[in-house]
Short mmCIF file of C-alpha atoms and ligand atoms in Angstrom, two decimals:
data_model
loop_
_atom_site.label_atom_id
_atom_site.label_comp_id
_atom_site.label_asym_id
_atom_site.label_seq_id
_atom_site.Cartn_x
_atom_site.Cartn_y
_atom_site.Cartn_z
CA MET A 1 8.66 15.53 38.56
CA ASN A 2 6.09 12.96 37.54
CA ILE A 3 8.39 9.98 37.82
CA LYS A 4 6.68 7.21 39.77
CA HIS A 5 8.34 6.57 43.11
CA ARG A 6 9.67 3.04 43.43
CA ALA A 7 8.49 1.55 46.72
CA LYS A 8 11.38 0.69 49.03
CA LYS A 9 11.15 -2.52 50.99
CA LYS A 10 13.69 -1.38 53.58
CA PHE A 11 11.31 1.45 54.57
CA GLY A 12 8.24 -0.81 54.63
CA GLN A 13 6.63 1.16 51.81
CA ASN A 14 3.12 -0.03 50.97
CA PHE A 15 1.20 2.99 49.79
CA LEU A 16 -2.52 3.29 50.41
CA GLN A 17 -4.53 3.54 47.19
CA ASP A 18 -8.11 2.86 48.23
CA GLN A 19 -9.89 6.19 48.81
CA ALA A 20 -12.68 4.57 50.83
CA VAL A 21 -10.14 3.07 53.24
CA ILE A 22 -8.27 6.38 53.47
CA GLU A 23 -11.49 8.19 54.37
CA ARG A 24 -12.39 5.58 56.98
CA ILE A 25 -9.03 6.06 58.66
CA ILE A 26 -9.39 9.85 58.63
CA ASN A 27 -12.92 9.54 60.08
CA ALA A 28 -11.67 7.23 62.82
CA PHE A 29 -8.96 9.76 63.70
CA ASN A 30 -11.33 12.72 63.44
CA PRO A 31 -8.74 15.54 63.20
CA GLN A 32 -9.72 18.94 64.59
CA LYS A 33 -8.43 22.40 63.78
CA ASN A 34 -6.56 22.95 67.07
CA ASP A 35 -5.02 19.49 67.33
CA VAL A 36 -1.25 19.05 67.30
CA VAL A 37 -0.89 16.12 64.91
CA TYR A 38 2.14 14.02 64.02
CA GLU A 39 1.91 11.74 61.02
CA ILE A 40 4.51 8.98 60.92
CA GLY A 41 5.61 8.04 57.41
CA PRO A 42 3.44 10.28 55.20
CA GLY A 43 4.93 8.66 52.10
CA GLN A 44 3.07 9.95 49.05
CA ALA A 45 0.59 11.86 51.21
CA ALA A 46 -2.40 9.51 50.95
CA LEU A 47 -3.51 10.42 54.49
CA THR A 48 -1.67 13.76 54.59
CA ASP A 49 -3.77 15.34 51.84
CA HIS A 50 -6.83 14.90 54.06
CA LEU A 51 -5.16 15.72 57.38
CA SER A 52 -3.80 19.02 56.01
CA LEU A 53 -7.35 20.17 55.34
CA TYR A 54 -8.47 19.79 58.93
CA THR A 55 -5.65 20.62 61.28
CA ASP A 56 -3.57 23.78 61.72
CA ASP A 57 -0.52 22.05 63.21
CA LEU A 58 0.42 19.05 61.13
CA ASN A 59 3.89 17.54 61.51
CA LEU A 60 5.14 14.99 59.02
CA VAL A 61 7.92 12.59 59.99
CA GLU A 62 9.47 10.93 56.95
CA ILE A 63 12.86 9.21 56.59
CA ASP A 64 13.03 8.68 52.83
CA ASN A 65 15.37 11.16 51.07
CA ASP A 66 13.40 10.78 47.83
CA LEU A 67 9.97 11.44 49.32
CA VAL A 68 10.86 14.43 51.50
CA PRO A 69 11.45 16.85 48.56
CA VAL A 70 8.15 15.74 47.00
CA LEU A 71 6.34 16.48 50.26
CA GLN A 72 8.18 19.80 50.64
CA GLN A 73 7.06 20.85 47.19
CA LYS A 74 3.52 19.66 47.67
CA PHE A 75 3.00 21.50 50.96
CA ALA A 76 5.24 24.51 50.25
CA ALA A 77 2.30 26.91 50.38
CA LYS A 78 0.89 25.49 53.62
CA ASP A 79 2.45 27.05 56.70
CA THR A 80 0.36 24.74 58.87
CA VAL A 81 2.43 21.75 57.70
CA THR A 82 5.95 21.09 59.05
CA ILE A 83 8.13 18.39 57.57
CA HIS A 84 10.61 16.58 59.82
CA HIS A 85 13.12 14.69 57.71
CA GLN A 86 14.16 12.14 60.28
CA ASP A 87 13.88 8.63 61.66
CA ALA A 88 10.63 8.34 63.62
CA LEU A 89 12.47 6.06 66.04
CA GLU A 90 14.35 9.14 67.23
CA LEU A 91 11.33 11.39 67.49
CA VAL A 92 11.00 13.39 70.71
CA LEU A 93 7.52 14.83 71.06
CA PRO A 94 7.75 18.49 72.06
CA SER A 95 4.32 19.17 73.50
CA ILE A 96 1.52 17.59 75.49
CA ASN A 97 -1.76 16.34 74.07
CA THR A 98 -0.16 15.26 70.81
CA ARG A 99 -2.24 13.19 68.44
CA ILE A 100 -0.39 10.66 66.26
CA ILE A 101 -1.48 8.88 63.11
CA GLY A 102 0.30 6.63 60.67
CA ASN A 103 0.20 3.76 58.27
CA LEU A 104 3.29 2.44 59.97
CA PRO A 105 6.21 0.75 58.30
CA TYR A 106 5.68 -2.78 59.61
CA ASN A 107 9.37 -3.51 60.07
CA ILE A 108 9.68 -0.91 62.85
CA SER A 109 6.17 -0.85 64.27
CA THR A 110 6.94 -2.61 67.58
CA PRO A 111 9.98 -0.46 68.55
CA LEU A 112 8.04 2.62 67.47
CA LEU A 113 5.08 1.73 69.69
CA ILE A 114 7.43 1.16 72.62
CA ARG A 115 9.08 4.53 71.95
CA PHE A 116 5.68 6.24 72.07
CA LEU A 117 4.80 4.31 75.22
CA TYR A 118 7.72 6.03 76.96
CA GLN A 119 6.29 9.40 75.83
CA ALA A 120 2.67 8.57 76.72
CA ASP A 121 2.43 11.61 79.00
CA LYS A 122 2.70 13.78 75.88
CA ILE A 123 0.18 11.81 73.84
CA LYS A 124 -3.57 12.13 73.71
CA ASP A 125 -4.28 9.32 71.27
CA MET A 126 -2.91 7.44 68.27
CA VAL A 127 -4.52 5.78 65.28
CA PHE A 128 -2.28 3.36 63.40
CA MET A 129 -2.39 0.84 60.62
CA LEU A 130 -0.48 -2.25 61.70
CA GLN A 131 -0.26 -5.88 60.74
CA LYS A 132 -3.53 -7.46 61.82
CA GLU A 133 -1.66 -10.03 63.88
CA VAL A 134 0.09 -7.25 65.82
CA VAL A 135 -3.23 -5.48 66.52
CA LYS A 136 -4.62 -8.78 67.86
CA ARG A 137 -1.60 -9.15 70.14
CA ILE A 138 -1.82 -5.59 71.46
CA CYS A 139 -5.55 -5.84 72.23
CA ALA A 140 -5.56 -9.43 73.47
CA PRO A 141 -7.40 -9.92 76.76
CA VAL A 142 -5.59 -11.67 79.59
CA GLY A 143 -5.65 -15.46 79.37
CA ILE A 144 -5.50 -16.00 75.62
CA LYS A 145 -2.49 -17.10 73.59
CA ALA A 146 -2.01 -13.76 71.84
CA TYR A 147 -1.64 -11.96 75.21
CA GLY A 148 2.03 -11.22 75.78
CA ARG A 149 4.67 -8.56 76.30
CA LEU A 150 3.20 -6.08 73.86
CA SER A 151 -0.31 -6.47 75.32
CA VAL A 152 0.87 -5.87 78.89
CA MET A 153 3.08 -2.90 78.04
CA LEU A 154 0.63 -1.06 75.80
CA GLN A 155 -2.50 -1.88 77.82
CA TYR A 156 -0.70 -0.50 80.87
CA ALA A 157 -0.68 3.03 79.37
CA PHE A 158 -3.39 3.01 76.71
CA GLU A 159 -6.97 1.95 76.10
CA CYS A 160 -6.42 -0.32 73.10
CA GLU A 161 -9.23 -0.58 70.59
CA GLU A 162 -9.33 -2.75 67.46
CA LEU A 163 -10.95 -1.00 64.54
CA PHE A 164 -11.41 -2.32 61.00
CA VAL A 165 -9.35 -4.76 58.92
CA VAL A 166 -7.74 -3.55 55.67
CA PRO A 167 -7.05 -6.12 52.91
CA PRO A 168 -3.84 -6.18 50.80
CA GLU A 169 -5.75 -4.83 47.75
CA ALA A 170 -5.94 -1.39 49.41
CA PHE A 171 -2.17 -0.89 48.88
CA ASP A 172 0.40 -0.59 46.16
CA PRO A 173 2.53 -2.66 46.35
CA ARG A 174 0.30 -5.17 48.11
CA PRO A 175 1.58 -6.59 51.39
CA LYS A 176 1.30 -10.34 51.90
CA ILE A 177 -0.76 -10.01 55.05
CA ASP A 178 -3.96 -8.34 56.26
CA SER A 179 -3.64 -5.04 58.08
CA GLN A 180 -5.82 -3.51 60.76
CA ILE A 181 -6.49 -0.11 62.26
CA ILE A 182 -6.00 0.34 65.99
CA ARG A 183 -6.78 3.24 68.31
CA LEU A 184 -4.63 3.76 71.41
CA THR A 185 -5.97 6.35 73.86
CA THR A 186 -3.73 7.41 76.74
CA LYS A 187 -5.10 6.46 80.15
CA LYS A 188 -5.54 9.43 82.45
CA ASN A 189 -4.30 7.83 85.66
CA PRO A 190 -2.30 4.68 85.03
CA ALA A 191 -0.96 2.93 88.15
CA LYS A 192 2.44 4.28 89.21
CA VAL A 193 5.35 2.15 88.05
CA ASP A 194 8.84 2.55 86.63
CA LEU A 195 8.24 1.73 82.97
CA SER A 196 11.69 0.36 82.20
CA ARG A 197 11.50 -1.95 85.21
CA LEU A 198 8.06 -3.11 84.16
CA GLU A 199 9.39 -3.77 80.67
CA ALA A 200 12.32 -5.78 82.02
CA LEU A 201 10.06 -7.78 84.33
CA VAL A 202 7.53 -8.57 81.61
CA LYS A 203 10.33 -9.69 79.30
CA GLN A 204 11.53 -12.09 81.98
CA ALA A 205 8.01 -13.30 82.80
CA PHE A 206 7.34 -14.23 79.16
CA ALA A 207 10.86 -15.54 78.49
CA GLN A 208 9.48 -19.08 78.35
CA ARG A 209 5.76 -18.94 77.79
CA ARG A 210 5.14 -22.58 78.50
CA LYS A 211 6.77 -22.45 81.90
CA THR A 212 5.04 -21.35 85.08
CA ILE A 213 5.39 -17.80 86.36
CA LYS A 214 7.25 -19.24 89.37
CA ASN A 215 9.87 -20.68 87.03
CA ASN A 216 10.27 -17.64 84.85
CA LEU A 217 10.58 -15.29 87.82
CA LYS A 218 12.38 -17.56 90.27
CA LYS A 219 15.38 -15.25 90.65
CA ILE A 220 13.15 -12.23 91.18
CA ILE A 221 10.28 -13.07 93.52
CA THR A 222 9.51 -15.86 96.00
CA GLU A 223 6.46 -18.11 95.88
CA GLN A 224 5.20 -16.58 99.11
CA GLN A 225 5.50 -13.07 97.70
CA MET A 226 3.45 -14.22 94.70
CA ARG A 227 0.74 -15.65 96.93
CA ASP A 228 0.69 -12.39 98.90
CA LEU A 229 -0.17 -10.67 95.62
CA ASN A 230 -2.91 -13.24 94.91
CA ILE A 231 -0.86 -14.81 92.14
CA ASP A 232 -0.79 -18.59 91.78
CA PRO A 233 2.91 -19.51 91.36
CA GLN A 234 1.85 -22.35 89.03
CA ALA A 235 0.07 -19.96 86.64
CA ARG A 236 1.34 -19.34 83.11
CA PRO A 237 2.56 -15.83 82.28
CA GLU A 238 -0.41 -15.09 79.98
CA THR A 239 -2.87 -15.53 82.86
CA LEU A 240 -1.49 -12.60 84.89
CA SER A 241 -3.19 -9.24 84.44
CA VAL A 242 -1.47 -5.93 83.76
CA ASP A 243 -2.16 -5.02 87.41
CA HIS A 244 -0.37 -8.18 88.55
CA TYR A 245 2.73 -7.23 86.56
CA VAL A 246 2.63 -3.69 87.93
CA ALA A 247 2.29 -5.05 91.47
CA ILE A 248 5.25 -7.41 91.08
CA THR A 249 7.40 -4.62 89.62
CA ASN A 250 6.56 -2.32 92.52
CA LEU A 251 7.20 -5.05 95.07
CA ILE A 252 10.72 -5.78 93.84
CA ASP A 253 11.53 -2.11 93.26
N1 LIG B 301 1.34 7.07 54.74
C1 LIG B 301 1.63 6.54 53.44
C2 LIG B 301 0.43 5.76 52.94
O1 LIG B 301 -0.44 5.43 53.77
O2 LIG B 301 0.36 5.47 51.75
C3 LIG B 301 2.87 5.66 53.44
C4 LIG B 301 2.84 4.47 54.38
S1 LIG B 301 4.20 3.35 54.18
C5 LIG B 301 3.50 1.86 54.86
C6 LIG B 301 5.35 3.77 55.48
C7 LIG B 301 6.01 5.13 55.37
O3 LIG B 301 6.91 5.30 56.46
C8 LIG B 301 6.89 5.33 54.11
O4 LIG B 301 6.66 6.59 53.58
C9 LIG B 301 8.32 5.20 54.63
O5 LIG B 301 9.27 5.87 53.85
C10 LIG B 301 8.18 5.78 56.01
N2 LIG B 301 9.19 5.30 56.96
C11 LIG B 301 9.77 4.07 57.04
N3 LIG B 301 10.62 3.99 58.05
C12 LIG B 301 10.58 5.21 58.67
C13 LIG B 301 11.24 5.74 59.80
N4 LIG B 301 12.11 5.02 60.52
N5 LIG B 301 10.97 7.03 60.16
C14 LIG B 301 10.08 7.78 59.44
N6 LIG B 301 9.44 7.32 58.36
C15 LIG B 301 9.66 6.04 57.98
#
């Protein structure tokens, strides 16, 4: 059973090797005994080995048929660890106050984040490793180029906090890009809005970034309605705040 696992590109497998980085991630997450924790993509258990020491309800979500038996064997004696052999994109969180952690497969990180957004009422917080560029986009303040669909959608439901950067040398195989840790903490009282309508509106608003908001939303809202919401119809989509997008969505509801 000591055959080295061959990393699979299709599952975005870049395994963490650097113990100092692993410990920093665990410290940032700060797992507690009574937490309900889901780890997405445990892989070869780089983070899992630590998490299993701290929490009494650890759920591992892994898709790879070759890695699941290794994990099952490794944690066979631990009844505090449950292995879910499934696609994380189909995960339905069963309880409230869930904490989620993962060195995410980069090829599915955006759809995965959107899936968790729709289950935000069941989530307490999440600590993820993502491509650095994606972390910058999620956390971007209004008005800068990186601010876009992902920033509006995730900032609507979560406090988004950039943590430290992780270089390619921390992994095997090494990715071509820098990675970064992000913390997303669920907001207690986000403004009321239908999330799927907000998502559709934001998609339309950013359809052509270089056009004005008036142009991108011309079939949806009039110039006067924009002015009534204190929005300049000539503004570019990246200059509208999350609250503006929520207000437009609720107006056209
Ligand atoms: N956590 C390990 C580490 O830090 O070394 C592995 C991280 S690796 C970047 C991503 C992990 O996610 C792999 O174990 C991969 O098999 C798993 N994975 C990829 N796609 C998945 C999916 N759709 N659902 C669940 N797990 C997935």
